[in-house]
Each structure stands twice: as structure tokens, then as C-alpha cells.
Amino acid sequence: MVKKVSELNLVKSALRFALVGFVASLAACGGGSSSPSAQKASQAGNPSGGQQSGASNVKLFTEVSQSTNISYYQGYKNSGSLSDVQKFCGGVASGDFNNDGLTDLFIVRGDVGPHLLYKNEGNNQFTEMAAEVGLAIADQMGCGPTFADVDGDGDLDLFIGGIEGHRNYLMLNSINENGEQVFIDATEQWGLKNLAAQHTISSSFGDYDGDGWLDLFVAHWGTPARIEKQHLFRNNAGAGFINVTAQVGLASEIIARPTSNATLGENHDYSFLGAFADINNDGYTDLLMVSDFGTSKVFINSGSGSFYNANESAIKDENGMGSAVGDIDNDGDLDWFVSAILTFDSPGNRLYQNQTNDIGALQLFSDTTNTMGVQDGGWGWAACLADFNLDGYLDIFHVNGWDAALIDLDFSKDRSRLFISEGATNQTIRFNEVARENGIISTKHGRGVVCFDADNDGDTDLFVLGVGVEPFEFYQNNTFGGSANQPNNYLTVNLQGLAPNTQAAGARIFVRTQNTEQMREIQIGSNFISQNPVQQVFGLGQTDVVSEVLIKWPDGRSRSLINVAANQTITVTHPDVNTRNEFKQ
């Protein structure tokens, strides 16, 4: 959301100057955050901070940006007159593009230079090689890239959205006549080159119709209502994408009446992202749409090729920005975290806790934000869920920052938020905000985030995407591979799905120990203009043997592994995959 406060709201804020000053002075006492409820957030839960990694004085993260060999700047040639979209766009995609077992990074950098592909060399070292494989795309104002295997051949292709009227790109991962890996521009062939919307902000992939092929959802913040709705594209069995937004019932639901401070007024599309996830546990992939100015929505898959708007009273994020979907309470269903903005006129982040496994329930979510202690995220953007301290419960990380002209509210030097779950130590789930205590002290603006095990050491590292001349931060997690005295244990799970759904999008992984049962669902984008890889890292606490790893594949098949040793990476293949066959020559 941009320019969130209208002139009328600024006048309101001026009239409440005395109250603002009082709250700002409280925030100044709460560790440097200038958002209005910083002190409240810092006091939520246990003031001593969350469990770290068995060593009370060990910080979870160490910034290692300067030693990664990643170096670039991000921006636009028209830097003196940036649009709101340019101010929040860019993006980073993560995935193993060359199938060497390490997660690589593709970075969109505006139009000041070609986009970048950083090949992961291991040990948090990267080599830039976009030109070598055909991804050094220049002069595109891009946004929201995502790696996904759209043609079902076993390697990752790449979608890049365009803004300010610039075209989209769909780059297929291929082998040329010399046996070299290259990406081929197949955008026009696949029907995605010239969309009517001027801006494509974020992209995500999932199999909504259960045919095994990855379908595409794209968000178009700032698009007038009169423009054709082009959000959901069905994968036509590898022959291209077909716009089915109207056919599945979404076209009439995308546009909603926004709150009174909407930047562009009514009759505009304010969608930031869509997340594919099975929210009601019926085996069909639903769609969670995060949108600005009170227009976020829950679309439930009917199971017959269409969606219906299942918005409920609990969904009330006023300025939804980023999204993270996962089982935060280990009860077997998916909860939904939405990052937002906390001002006097906006209630901040929202945590929607999934309270039921009843497929026919009228209300799936309860807003438990305040009791969970995650309301105050400043001016939030991309978010992710990961078990950063490996205690068996998902934590929350999100970036933030904005140069907003709000009276006595300065979000320009706000720190990212790290909410650590107390689930392993308390019966009631709550979160503690402990970013500063755990090495995340930078006040640079963030927009995107990748939460991934960059060095394959068993814990989750952070790549924070920002803007400007120093547009990124890289945080190495110290929980397992670092300096922790008594590290918690982990299990990393990779899935090899049945083609064409080779990434096993929609599959669920259950990890059962004597004390807990964790569940993860494979999702492909979007955190907001960024994505996590599909690899899943499970924290086990001090448990050294997993009782069972159960995989429930999207086609209804399952596979079980018993008594799996901790502290290793396993790859589980679909029962019908012939692992002796190569995907592509």
C-alpha cells in the first residue's frame, strides 16, 4: 500500500497531534521503533525473548552480506519522479535452477541494468551468471519473479512480471544444441506477453484444477476496473496459459470497495499477491488474495473448476501487503499471516488462525493477532514463516519501511520484524518480537524476502531484498551450523513429484515425533514480489529420531518413512516416479 493516508486523514492526524506525540514518545522508549505500538509489541509474551538454539547468549543471525560475492544496485532511470509502483517493485526468485542441490537467486533490479542470476556455490558464496544462461534481461521494469516448472520437464522455468507498461517474461529452462543450459523466451508462445494490465506485481503457481500442470496467478495493483481481468491462467497441458479469471468466477470478485484512503480511489484493482493453499483441508487448492485498502479475499475452490468468495468477518486487514501461509499451531490446518501497516487509521499485521477442519464451515479463520503479539510490524512488506530456532514451531519474519509523510510517524528507519513462537515452551501460542536481540539491526528499507537454507546446514537463512544502492542484506542463521552450544536438531525434506507436477505443489509433509506433529504444504510463491524455495526444513528440538515422515501427494497417494534419523536431508519421490530416468537431455 502506498500513500496510505489521504489529505483528509492527514488533517485528522494533525488534530490528534497531542495524542500522536504521546504515543511516539512511548515508541521511542521501546527499542527504537517509531511505529505507534512498538512498546506494546516489545512487551508481548516473555520479555526475555524467544527460545534461541539451546545457548542463551547466541544470536540467531549474523549479517554476512559483504562476504557473499553478491553486489549490485537497484533503481530506475527516472529516479527523480518515481511512481508508487516503482517504489515498492523489484523482486527476487529463489530455486535450484541447475539441479545441483543448492538454492540460487534471481534478482530484478529496475531498468538501471540487466537482471541478475546468482548461482549458489555453497557456503553462502554466489557467482553472477545471468548472461551465460540468457537471463541478463535489460531495460525491463520488472517485478515479482517466480521460479516454477511450468512445462513439467523437471527443471525450473522463470516468470517475471512487468510494470509501467513493460512486458512480462516467461523464460523456459532448456538445453541448446551445444548441450548448454539456457533460458528461452517463450512468453508470446505461452500467451503472457501482452497483458492488458499496466502492472504485474507478484506471481505464484499452483494446480487449482488437479490436472498436474502448474497454473499461474498474477496480481495487478493499480489497474482500473474497466481493464480486462487477467489474474488466473490455466496451464493448457504445457501448450500455453489460458486466461480463466472470468470462467472460474474471480473476475467479478477481484474489485471491491476500498477503504476511504485508497490512493487511486474506487474502481481499481488493489491486489498485491495470491497464495495457493488448501485452506479447508478438502484436497482442493484454494486461493488467498492479499490486497490493499481492505480488499483482501479468501477464494475457496468448489472442486468443480471454480472459486467462490468466502470472505468472512475475521478478514479485516486494512492494508494487506505480504503473506505467509503455514500451520503455526501444529493442529493440521493452514493459518495465514498478512503483513500490513500500523497507524492510527490502520490496525497493523493480521494473523488469521484456522480454527476448523470442517469443510463446510462458514468461518474458517479467527483473527488472533493481538493475543499472538504480532500486530506491530511498522510499514510491513514481504513475509515468511520458518522455524528459525528449530524448536518445532513456525516463526514469522517480515521486512518493512517506507518514506511516508505521516505526522510524527516515521517508517523510513524501521527494522524488520522477527517474531519467535513460544509454542515449544507454553501451552498457548504467542510470539515475541526479538529481531534486534538476534542480530537484525539494520534500518534499511525492505521489500522482498527469501527464507531458505542457503548453505544446506540445516537452518533457515535470510535474504532481504531492498531498494537503492545497497539493496540487500544476507543473514546467516547460527542455530545449527553456527556457534550454538547445544543446537536443536532438524530434518530437511525435498520432494520429487510425478511429472508434470515435478515440484509436488500442493503435497503435504507430516513430520511426527513423540511430542509433536508438524505439517507443511508445498507452495510456489509469493511472499510479496519474492518466493521461498519448495525445500522444507523441520525443527525437531532435542529429538534425534523422527517417528514418521508421511507424504500425502496431490493425487491422493501417500508414502511413509519410519524412524528417520535427525540432522540430514532426505528426498522422497512419488511412488510412480522412475528415478532411473533423466528429466531432460
mmCIF file of N, CA and C in Angstrom, residues 354-471:
data_model
loop_
_atom_site.group_PDB
_atom_site.id
_atom_site.type_symbol
_atom_site.label_atom_id
_atom_site.label_comp_id
_atom_site.label_asym_id
_atom_site.label_seq_id
_atom_site.Cartn_x
_atom_site.Cartn_y
_atom_site.Cartn_z
ATOM 1 N N ASN A 354 -6.546 -20.635 11.584
ATOM 2 C CA ASN A 354 -7.524 -21.583 11.064
ATOM 3 C C ASN A 354 -8.033 -22.438 12.217
ATOM 4 N N GLN A 355 -9.328 -22.372 12.464
ATOM 5 C CA GLN A 355 -9.877 -22.969 13.676
ATOM 6 C C GLN A 355 -10.658 -24.241 13.438
ATOM 7 N N THR A 356 -10.742 -24.691 12.191
ATOM 8 C CA THR A 356 -11.632 -25.823 11.957
ATOM 9 C C THR A 356 -11.133 -26.700 10.824
ATOM 10 N N ASN A 357 -11.433 -27.971 10.898
ATOM 11 C CA ASN A 357 -11.210 -28.888 9.791
ATOM 12 C C ASN A 357 -12.523 -29.214 9.080
ATOM 13 N N ASP A 358 -13.576 -28.518 9.427
ATOM 14 C CA ASP A 358 -14.893 -28.770 8.856
ATOM 15 C C ASP A 358 -14.969 -28.133 7.474
ATOM 16 N N ILE A 359 -15.044 -28.960 6.448
ATOM 17 C CA ILE A 359 -15.038 -28.461 5.073
ATOM 18 C C ILE A 359 -16.181 -27.476 4.835
ATOM 19 N N GLY A 360 -17.313 -27.697 5.443
ATOM 20 C CA GLY A 360 -18.470 -26.848 5.202
ATOM 21 C C GLY A 360 -18.603 -25.668 6.142
ATOM 22 N N ALA A 361 -17.599 -25.415 6.965
ATOM 23 C CA ALA A 361 -17.689 -24.328 7.939
ATOM 24 C C ALA A 361 -17.824 -22.985 7.242
ATOM 25 N N LEU A 362 -18.686 -22.126 7.799
ATOM 26 C CA LEU A 362 -18.887 -20.801 7.230
ATOM 27 C C LEU A 362 -17.745 -19.865 7.584
ATOM 28 N N GLN A 363 -17.127 -20.075 8.731
ATOM 29 C CA GLN A 363 -15.998 -19.250 9.131
ATOM 30 C C GLN A 363 -14.812 -20.150 9.443
ATOM 31 N N LEU A 364 -13.756 -20.014 8.642
ATOM 32 C CA LEU A 364 -12.577 -20.838 8.820
ATOM 33 C C LEU A 364 -11.550 -20.183 9.735
ATOM 34 N N PHE A 365 -11.479 -18.851 9.701
ATOM 35 C CA PHE A 365 -10.429 -18.133 10.406
ATOM 36 C C PHE A 365 -10.959 -17.365 11.612
ATOM 37 N N SER A 366 -10.082 -17.225 12.603
ATOM 38 C CA SER A 366 -10.287 -16.285 13.697
ATOM 39 C C SER A 366 -9.102 -15.337 13.718
ATOM 40 N N ASP A 367 -9.368 -14.060 13.900
ATOM 41 C CA ASP A 367 -8.300 -13.072 13.975
ATOM 42 C C ASP A 367 -7.710 -13.105 15.382
ATOM 43 N N THR A 368 -6.526 -13.684 15.519
ATOM 44 C CA THR A 368 -5.881 -13.818 16.825
ATOM 45 C C THR A 368 -4.627 -12.941 16.913
ATOM 46 N N THR A 369 -4.596 -11.890 16.117
ATOM 47 C CA THR A 369 -3.414 -11.038 16.022
ATOM 48 C C THR A 369 -2.959 -10.510 17.370
ATOM 49 N N ASN A 370 -3.881 -9.898 18.094
ATOM 50 C CA ASN A 370 -3.489 -9.223 19.325
ATOM 51 C C ASN A 370 -3.050 -10.205 20.405
ATOM 52 N N THR A 371 -3.742 -11.325 20.526
ATOM 53 C CA THR A 371 -3.346 -12.295 21.545
ATOM 54 C C THR A 371 -2.028 -12.977 21.182
ATOM 55 N N MET A 372 -1.710 -13.023 19.884
ATOM 56 C CA MET A 372 -0.448 -13.624 19.448
ATOM 57 C C MET A 372 0.731 -12.660 19.543
ATOM 58 N N GLY A 373 0.456 -11.363 19.650
ATOM 59 C CA GLY A 373 1.529 -10.388 19.807
ATOM 60 C C GLY A 373 2.255 -10.016 18.536
ATOM 61 N N VAL A 374 1.574 -10.044 17.379
ATOM 62 C CA VAL A 374 2.252 -9.789 16.109
ATOM 63 C C VAL A 374 1.687 -8.580 15.369
ATOM 64 N N GLN A 375 0.966 -7.716 16.050
ATOM 65 C CA GLN A 375 0.294 -6.604 15.385
ATOM 66 C C GLN A 375 1.265 -5.586 14.799
ATOM 67 N N ASP A 376 2.282 -5.237 15.559
ATOM 68 C CA ASP A 376 3.135 -4.116 15.186
ATOM 69 C C ASP A 376 4.271 -4.555 14.285
ATOM 70 N N GLY A 377 4.121 -4.290 13.000
ATOM 71 C CA GLY A 377 5.185 -4.565 12.043
ATOM 72 C C GLY A 377 5.642 -3.334 11.315
ATOM 73 N N GLY A 378 5.268 -2.135 11.855
ATOM 74 C CA GLY A 378 5.612 -0.913 11.149
ATOM 75 C C GLY A 378 4.888 -0.851 9.821
ATOM 76 N N TRP A 379 5.637 -0.528 8.770
ATOM 77 C CA TRP A 379 5.074 -0.494 7.405
ATOM 78 C C TRP A 379 5.535 -1.775 6.710
ATOM 79 N N GLY A 380 4.783 -2.850 6.902
ATOM 80 C CA GLY A 380 5.227 -4.182 6.508
ATOM 81 C C GLY A 380 5.150 -4.441 5.018
ATOM 82 N N TRP A 381 6.035 -5.350 4.568
ATOM 83 C CA TRP A 381 6.005 -5.808 3.182
ATOM 84 C C TRP A 381 6.091 -7.335 3.167
ATOM 85 N N ALA A 382 7.059 -7.912 2.481
ATOM 86 C CA ALA A 382 7.108 -9.368 2.313
ATOM 87 C C ALA A 382 7.291 -10.080 3.652
ATOM 88 N N ALA A 383 6.694 -11.290 3.735
ATOM 89 C CA ALA A 383 6.727 -12.060 4.980
ATOM 90 C C ALA A 383 6.975 -13.532 4.669
ATOM 91 N N CYS A 384 7.468 -14.256 5.679
ATOM 92 C CA CYS A 384 7.611 -15.703 5.535
ATOM 93 C C CYS A 384 7.457 -16.361 6.894
ATOM 94 N N LEU A 385 7.106 -17.645 6.869
ATOM 95 C CA LEU A 385 7.061 -18.495 8.056
ATOM 96 C C LEU A 385 8.190 -19.514 7.960
ATOM 97 N N ALA A 386 8.940 -19.669 9.040
ATOM 98 C CA ALA A 386 10.003 -20.673 9.094
ATOM 99 C C ALA A 386 10.330 -20.932 10.555
ATOM 100 N N ASP A 387 10.841 -22.112 10.839
ATOM 101 C CA ASP A 387 11.242 -22.439 12.205
ATOM 102 C C ASP A 387 12.711 -22.056 12.368
ATOM 103 N N PHE A 388 12.933 -20.780 12.681
ATOM 104 C CA PHE A 388 14.297 -20.258 12.693
ATOM 105 C C PHE A 388 15.156 -20.851 13.811
ATOM 106 N N ASN A 389 14.551 -21.195 14.940
ATOM 107 C CA ASN A 389 15.339 -21.749 16.053
ATOM 108 C C ASN A 389 15.177 -23.264 16.201
ATOM 109 N N LEU A 390 14.511 -23.889 15.241
ATOM 110 C CA LEU A 390 14.412 -25.360 15.161
ATOM 111 C C LEU A 390 13.791 -25.981 16.405
ATOM 112 N N ASP A 391 12.797 -25.299 16.976
ATOM 113 C CA ASP A 391 12.147 -25.842 18.172
ATOM 114 C C ASP A 391 10.860 -26.583 17.869
ATOM 115 N N GLY A 392 10.489 -26.682 16.577
ATOM 116 C CA GLY A 392 9.286 -27.414 16.190
ATOM 117 C C GLY A 392 8.074 -26.540 15.939
ATOM 118 N N TYR A 393 8.230 -25.206 16.030
ATOM 119 C CA TYR A 393 7.121 -24.292 15.796
ATOM 120 C C TYR A 393 7.554 -23.191 14.838
ATOM 121 N N LEU A 394 6.660 -22.843 13.906
ATOM 122 C CA LEU A 394 6.960 -21.828 12.908
ATOM 123 C C LEU A 394 7.038 -20.442 13.537
ATOM 124 N N ASP A 395 8.031 -19.683 13.115
ATOM 125 C CA ASP A 395 8.200 -18.294 13.500
ATOM 126 C C ASP A 395 7.839 -17.408 12.308
ATOM 127 N N ILE A 396 7.829 -16.093 12.514
ATOM 128 C CA ILE A 396 7.431 -15.141 11.476
ATOM 129 C C ILE A 396 8.540 -14.116 11.280
ATOM 130 N N PHE A 397 8.865 -13.861 10.031
ATOM 131 C CA PHE A 397 9.785 -12.767 9.702
ATOM 132 C C PHE A 397 9.147 -11.920 8.617
ATOM 133 N N HIS A 398 9.233 -10.603 8.762
ATOM 134 C CA HIS A 398 8.829 -9.758 7.638
ATOM 135 C C HIS A 398 9.632 -8.466 7.597
ATOM 136 N N VAL A 399 9.767 -7.951 6.378
ATOM 137 C CA VAL A 399 10.516 -6.724 6.143
ATOM 138 C C VAL A 399 9.556 -5.551 6.157
ATOM 139 N N ASN A 400 10.118 -4.349 6.186
ATOM 140 C CA ASN A 400 9.264 -3.160 6.224
ATOM 141 C C ASN A 400 10.025 -1.922 5.793
ATOM 142 N N GLY A 401 9.355 -0.766 5.906
ATOM 143 C CA GLY A 401 9.964 0.517 5.599
ATOM 144 C C GLY A 401 9.253 1.265 4.490
ATOM 145 N N TRP A 402 9.139 2.582 4.677
ATOM 146 C CA TRP A 402 8.526 3.441 3.657
ATOM 147 C C TRP A 402 8.796 4.886 4.021
ATOM 148 N N ASP A 403 9.053 5.695 3.006
ATOM 149 C CA ASP A 403 9.219 7.133 3.233
ATOM 150 C C ASP A 403 7.847 7.784 3.154
ATOM 151 N N ALA A 404 7.126 7.743 4.259
ATOM 152 C CA ALA A 404 5.744 8.239 4.285
ATOM 153 C C ALA A 404 5.674 9.552 5.043
ATOM 154 N N ALA A 405 4.967 10.494 4.492
ATOM 155 C CA ALA A 405 4.825 11.805 5.127
ATOM 156 C C ALA A 405 3.677 11.781 6.128
ATOM 157 N N LEU A 406 3.859 11.019 7.190
ATOM 158 C CA LEU A 406 2.849 10.940 8.233
ATOM 159 C C LEU A 406 3.326 11.728 9.441
ATOM 160 N N ILE A 407 2.464 12.536 10.000
ATOM 161 C CA ILE A 407 2.844 13.393 11.115
ATOM 162 C C ILE A 407 3.310 12.555 12.293
ATOM 163 N N ASP A 408 4.566 12.771 12.691
ATOM 164 C CA ASP A 408 5.172 12.109 13.851
ATOM 165 C C ASP A 408 5.258 10.591 13.722
ATOM 166 N N LEU A 409 5.033 10.050 12.546
ATOM 167 C CA LEU A 409 5.197 8.613 12.331
ATOM 168 C C LEU A 409 6.214 8.422 11.213
ATOM 169 N N ASP A 410 7.407 7.945 11.559
ATOM 170 C CA ASP A 410 8.483 7.797 10.603
ATOM 171 C C ASP A 410 8.800 6.317 10.421
ATOM 172 N N PHE A 411 8.509 5.801 9.221
ATOM 173 C CA PHE A 411 8.773 4.396 8.922
ATOM 174 C C PHE A 411 10.045 4.224 8.087
ATOM 175 N N SER A 412 10.792 5.297 7.890
ATOM 176 C CA SER A 412 11.930 5.247 6.976
ATOM 177 C C SER A 412 13.126 4.510 7.567
ATOM 178 N N LYS A 413 13.196 4.361 8.883
ATOM 179 C CA LYS A 413 14.334 3.685 9.517
ATOM 180 C C LYS A 413 13.856 2.614 10.487
ATOM 181 N N ASP A 414 12.805 1.931 10.108
ATOM 182 C CA ASP A 414 12.240 0.875 10.934
ATOM 183 C C ASP A 414 12.968 -0.434 10.653
ATOM 184 N N ARG A 415 13.160 -1.258 11.676
ATOM 185 C CA ARG A 415 13.800 -2.559 11.498
ATOM 186 C C ARG A 415 12.786 -3.619 11.073
ATOM 187 N N SER A 416 13.304 -4.633 10.362
ATOM 188 C CA SER A 416 12.479 -5.802 10.064
ATOM 189 C C SER A 416 12.053 -6.465 11.360
ATOM 190 N N ARG A 417 10.969 -7.255 11.298
ATOM 191 C CA ARG A 417 10.427 -7.893 12.485
ATOM 192 C C ARG A 417 10.714 -9.394 12.464
ATOM 193 N N LEU A 418 11.136 -9.896 13.627
ATOM 194 C CA LEU A 418 11.336 -11.329 13.823
ATOM 195 C C LEU A 418 10.500 -11.748 15.017
ATOM 196 N N PHE A 419 9.405 -12.446 14.747
ATOM 197 C CA PHE A 419 8.503 -12.920 15.795
ATOM 198 C C PHE A 419 8.786 -14.401 16.052
ATOM 199 N N ILE A 420 9.336 -14.711 17.216
ATOM 200 C CA ILE A 420 9.673 -16.079 17.572
ATOM 201 C C ILE A 420 8.535 -16.694 18.387
ATOM 202 N N SER A 421 8.100 -17.880 17.976
ATOM 203 C CA SER A 421 6.992 -18.562 18.642
ATOM 204 C C SER A 421 7.420 -19.104 20.000
ATOM 205 N N GLU A 422 6.494 -19.035 20.962
ATOM 206 C CA GLU A 422 6.684 -19.646 22.264
ATOM 207 C C GLU A 422 6.066 -21.038 22.340
ATOM 208 N N GLY A 423 5.654 -21.566 21.192
ATOM 209 C CA GLY A 423 4.921 -22.829 21.185
ATOM 210 C C GLY A 423 5.621 -23.972 21.872
ATOM 211 N N ALA A 424 6.964 -23.990 21.828
ATOM 212 C CA ALA A 424 7.707 -25.096 22.422
ATOM 213 C C ALA A 424 7.781 -25.017 23.938
ATOM 214 N N THR A 425 7.474 -23.843 24.498
ATOM 215 C CA THR A 425 7.624 -23.671 25.944
ATOM 216 C C THR A 425 6.313 -23.381 26.657
ATOM 217 N N ASN A 426 5.284 -22.961 25.935
ATOM 218 C CA ASN A 426 3.996 -22.628 26.543
ATOM 219 C C ASN A 426 2.865 -23.378 25.857
ATOM 220 N N GLN A 427 1.819 -23.651 26.594
ATOM 221 C CA GLN A 427 0.654 -24.317 26.017
ATOM 222 C C GLN A 427 -0.086 -23.401 25.049
ATOM 223 N N THR A 428 -0.061 -22.097 25.309
ATOM 224 C CA THR A 428 -0.717 -21.129 24.442
ATOM 225 C C THR A 428 0.316 -20.506 23.513
ATOM 226 N N ILE A 429 0.037 -20.522 22.207
ATOM 227 C CA ILE A 429 0.965 -19.967 21.224
ATOM 228 C C ILE A 429 0.955 -18.450 21.328
ATOM 229 N N ARG A 430 2.124 -17.888 21.517
ATOM 230 C CA ARG A 430 2.351 -16.455 21.422
ATOM 231 C C ARG A 430 3.694 -16.234 20.758
ATOM 232 N N PHE A 431 3.925 -14.985 20.335
ATOM 233 C CA PHE A 431 5.175 -14.648 19.674
ATOM 234 C C PHE A 431 5.865 -13.490 20.388
ATOM 235 N N ASN A 432 7.183 -13.518 20.383
ATOM 236 C CA ASN A 432 7.992 -12.414 20.885
ATOM 237 C C ASN A 432 8.732 -11.768 19.725
ATOM 238 N N GLU A 433 8.731 -10.435 19.679
ATOM 239 C CA GLU A 433 9.472 -9.724 18.643
ATOM 240 C C GLU A 433 10.913 -9.528 19.144
ATOM 241 N N VAL A 434 11.872 -10.214 18.505
ATOM 242 C CA VAL A 434 13.250 -10.263 19.015
ATOM 243 C C VAL A 434 14.265 -10.053 17.891
ATOM 244 N N ALA A 435 13.953 -9.222 16.904
ATOM 245 C CA ALA A 435 14.884 -9.016 15.793
ATOM 246 C C ALA A 435 16.204 -8.436 16.276
ATOM 247 N N ARG A 436 16.144 -7.379 17.055
ATOM 248 C CA ARG A 436 17.365 -6.696 17.470
ATOM 249 C C ARG A 436 18.248 -7.602 18.326
ATOM 250 N N GLU A 437 17.624 -8.350 19.222
ATOM 251 C CA GLU A 437 18.378 -9.243 20.096
ATOM 252 C C GLU A 437 19.067 -10.366 19.333
ATOM 253 N N ASN A 438 18.618 -10.594 18.108
ATOM 254 C CA ASN A 438 19.131 -11.721 17.331
ATOM 255 C C ASN A 438 19.884 -11.292 16.087
ATOM 256 N N GLY A 439 20.454 -10.095 16.120
ATOM 257 C CA GLY A 439 21.388 -9.675 15.089
ATOM 258 C C GLY A 439 20.804 -8.945 13.912
ATOM 259 N N ILE A 440 19.476 -8.700 13.901
ATOM 260 C CA ILE A 440 18.855 -7.979 12.791
ATOM 261 C C ILE A 440 18.648 -6.541 13.248
ATOM 262 N N ILE A 441 19.631 -5.702 12.949
ATOM 263 C CA ILE A 441 19.636 -4.332 13.487
ATOM 264 C C ILE A 441 19.567 -3.271 12.398
ATOM 265 N N SER A 442 19.662 -3.655 11.149
ATOM 266 C CA SER A 442 19.672 -2.691 10.062
ATOM 267 C C SER A 442 18.328 -1.974 9.957
ATOM 268 N N THR A 443 18.374 -0.717 9.558
ATOM 269 C CA THR A 443 17.154 0.064 9.339
ATOM 270 C C THR A 443 16.949 0.363 7.853
ATOM 271 N N LYS A 444 17.600 -0.391 6.985
ATOM 272 C CA LYS A 444 17.367 -0.228 5.551
ATOM 273 C C LYS A 444 15.964 -0.692 5.188
ATOM 274 N N HIS A 445 15.410 -0.080 4.164
ATOM 275 C CA HIS A 445 14.094 -0.499 3.688
ATOM 276 C C HIS A 445 14.157 -1.918 3.136
ATOM 277 N N GLY A 446 13.114 -2.692 3.383
ATOM 278 C CA GLY A 446 12.961 -4.000 2.781
ATOM 279 C C GLY A 446 11.704 -4.047 1.938
ATOM 280 N N ARG A 447 11.714 -4.886 0.917
ATOM 281 C CA ARG A 447 10.518 -5.110 0.103
ATOM 282 C C ARG A 447 10.225 -6.615 -0.026
ATOM 283 N N GLY A 448 11.223 -7.386 -0.450
ATOM 284 C CA GLY A 448 11.047 -8.829 -0.589
ATOM 285 C C GLY A 448 11.897 -9.580 0.410
ATOM 286 N N VAL A 449 11.620 -10.883 0.554
ATOM 287 C CA VAL A 449 12.428 -11.719 1.444
ATOM 288 C C VAL A 449 12.416 -13.160 0.938
ATOM 289 N N VAL A 450 13.574 -13.816 1.065
ATOM 290 C CA VAL A 450 13.683 -15.252 0.822
ATOM 291 C C VAL A 450 14.128 -15.899 2.124
ATOM 292 N N CYS A 451 13.360 -16.840 2.611
ATOM 293 C CA CYS A 451 13.715 -17.617 3.793
ATOM 294 C C CYS A 451 14.108 -19.012 3.301
ATOM 295 N N PHE A 452 15.412 -19.351 3.414
ATOM 296 C CA PHE A 452 15.903 -20.583 2.792
ATOM 297 C C PHE A 452 17.201 -21.013 3.456
ATOM 298 N N ASP A 453 17.486 -22.295 3.348
ATOM 299 C CA ASP A 453 18.737 -22.827 3.874
ATOM 300 C C ASP A 453 19.794 -22.675 2.792
ATOM 301 N N ALA A 454 20.425 -21.509 2.763
ATOM 302 C CA ALA A 454 21.335 -21.172 1.676
ATOM 303 C C ALA A 454 22.570 -22.060 1.647
ATOM 304 N N ASP A 455 23.060 -22.466 2.831
ATOM 305 C CA ASP A 455 24.292 -23.233 2.907
ATOM 306 C C ASP A 455 24.077 -24.706 3.238
ATOM 307 N N ASN A 456 22.815 -25.136 3.195
ATOM 308 C CA ASN A 456 22.479 -26.553 3.420
ATOM 309 C C ASN A 456 23.041 -27.101 4.728
ATOM 310 N N ASP A 457 22.975 -26.265 5.775
ATOM 311 C CA ASP A 457 23.482 -26.715 7.072
ATOM 312 C C ASP A 457 22.367 -27.043 8.053
ATOM 313 N N GLY A 458 21.110 -26.957 7.593
ATOM 314 C CA GLY A 458 20.007 -27.404 8.429
ATOM 315 C C GLY A 458 19.234 -26.323 9.135
ATOM 316 N N ASP A 459 19.553 -25.047 8.900
ATOM 317 C CA ASP A 459 18.744 -23.970 9.469
ATOM 318 C C ASP A 459 18.408 -22.955 8.383
ATOM 319 N N THR A 460 17.488 -22.045 8.686
ATOM 320 C CA THR A 460 16.928 -21.159 7.669
ATOM 321 C C THR A 460 17.588 -19.791 7.715
ATOM 322 N N ASP A 461 18.234 -19.414 6.612
ATOM 323 C CA ASP A 461 18.892 -18.130 6.462
ATOM 324 C C ASP A 461 17.922 -17.127 5.823
ATOM 325 N N LEU A 462 18.363 -15.874 5.727
ATOM 326 C CA LEU A 462 17.501 -14.808 5.217
ATOM 327 C C LEU A 462 18.210 -13.993 4.141
ATOM 328 N N PHE A 463 17.528 -13.795 3.027
ATOM 329 C CA PHE A 463 17.942 -12.805 2.032
ATOM 330 C C PHE A 463 16.872 -11.734 1.990
ATOM 331 N N VAL A 464 17.232 -10.516 2.368
ATOM 332 C CA VAL A 464 16.295 -9.395 2.408
ATOM 333 C C VAL A 464 16.544 -8.501 1.211
ATOM 334 N N LEU A 465 15.538 -8.332 0.388
ATOM 335 C CA LEU A 465 15.631 -7.501 -0.808
ATOM 336 C C LEU A 465 15.140 -6.095 -0.498
ATOM 337 N N GLY A 466 15.959 -5.108 -0.788
ATOM 338 C CA GLY A 466 15.578 -3.722 -0.536
ATOM 339 C C GLY A 466 15.591 -2.901 -1.800
ATOM 340 N N VAL A 467 15.923 -1.628 -1.667
ATOM 341 C CA VAL A 467 15.930 -0.700 -2.784
ATOM 342 C C VAL A 467 17.184 0.167 -2.691
ATOM 343 N N GLY A 468 17.612 0.731 -3.844
ATOM 344 C CA GLY A 468 18.687 1.710 -3.832
ATOM 345 C C GLY A 468 20.064 1.130 -4.074
ATOM 346 N N VAL A 469 21.088 1.827 -3.553
ATOM 347 C CA VAL A 469 22.479 1.479 -3.846
ATOM 348 C C VAL A 469 22.983 0.330 -2.988
ATOM 349 N N GLU A 470 22.361 0.054 -1.876
ATOM 350 C CA GLU A 470 22.696 -1.112 -1.053
ATOM 351 C C GLU A 470 21.409 -1.908 -0.825
ATOM 352 N N PRO A 471 20.974 -2.603 -1.860
ATOM 353 C CA PRO A 471 19.587 -3.104 -1.868
ATOM 354 C C PRO A 471 19.366 -4.488 -1.285
#
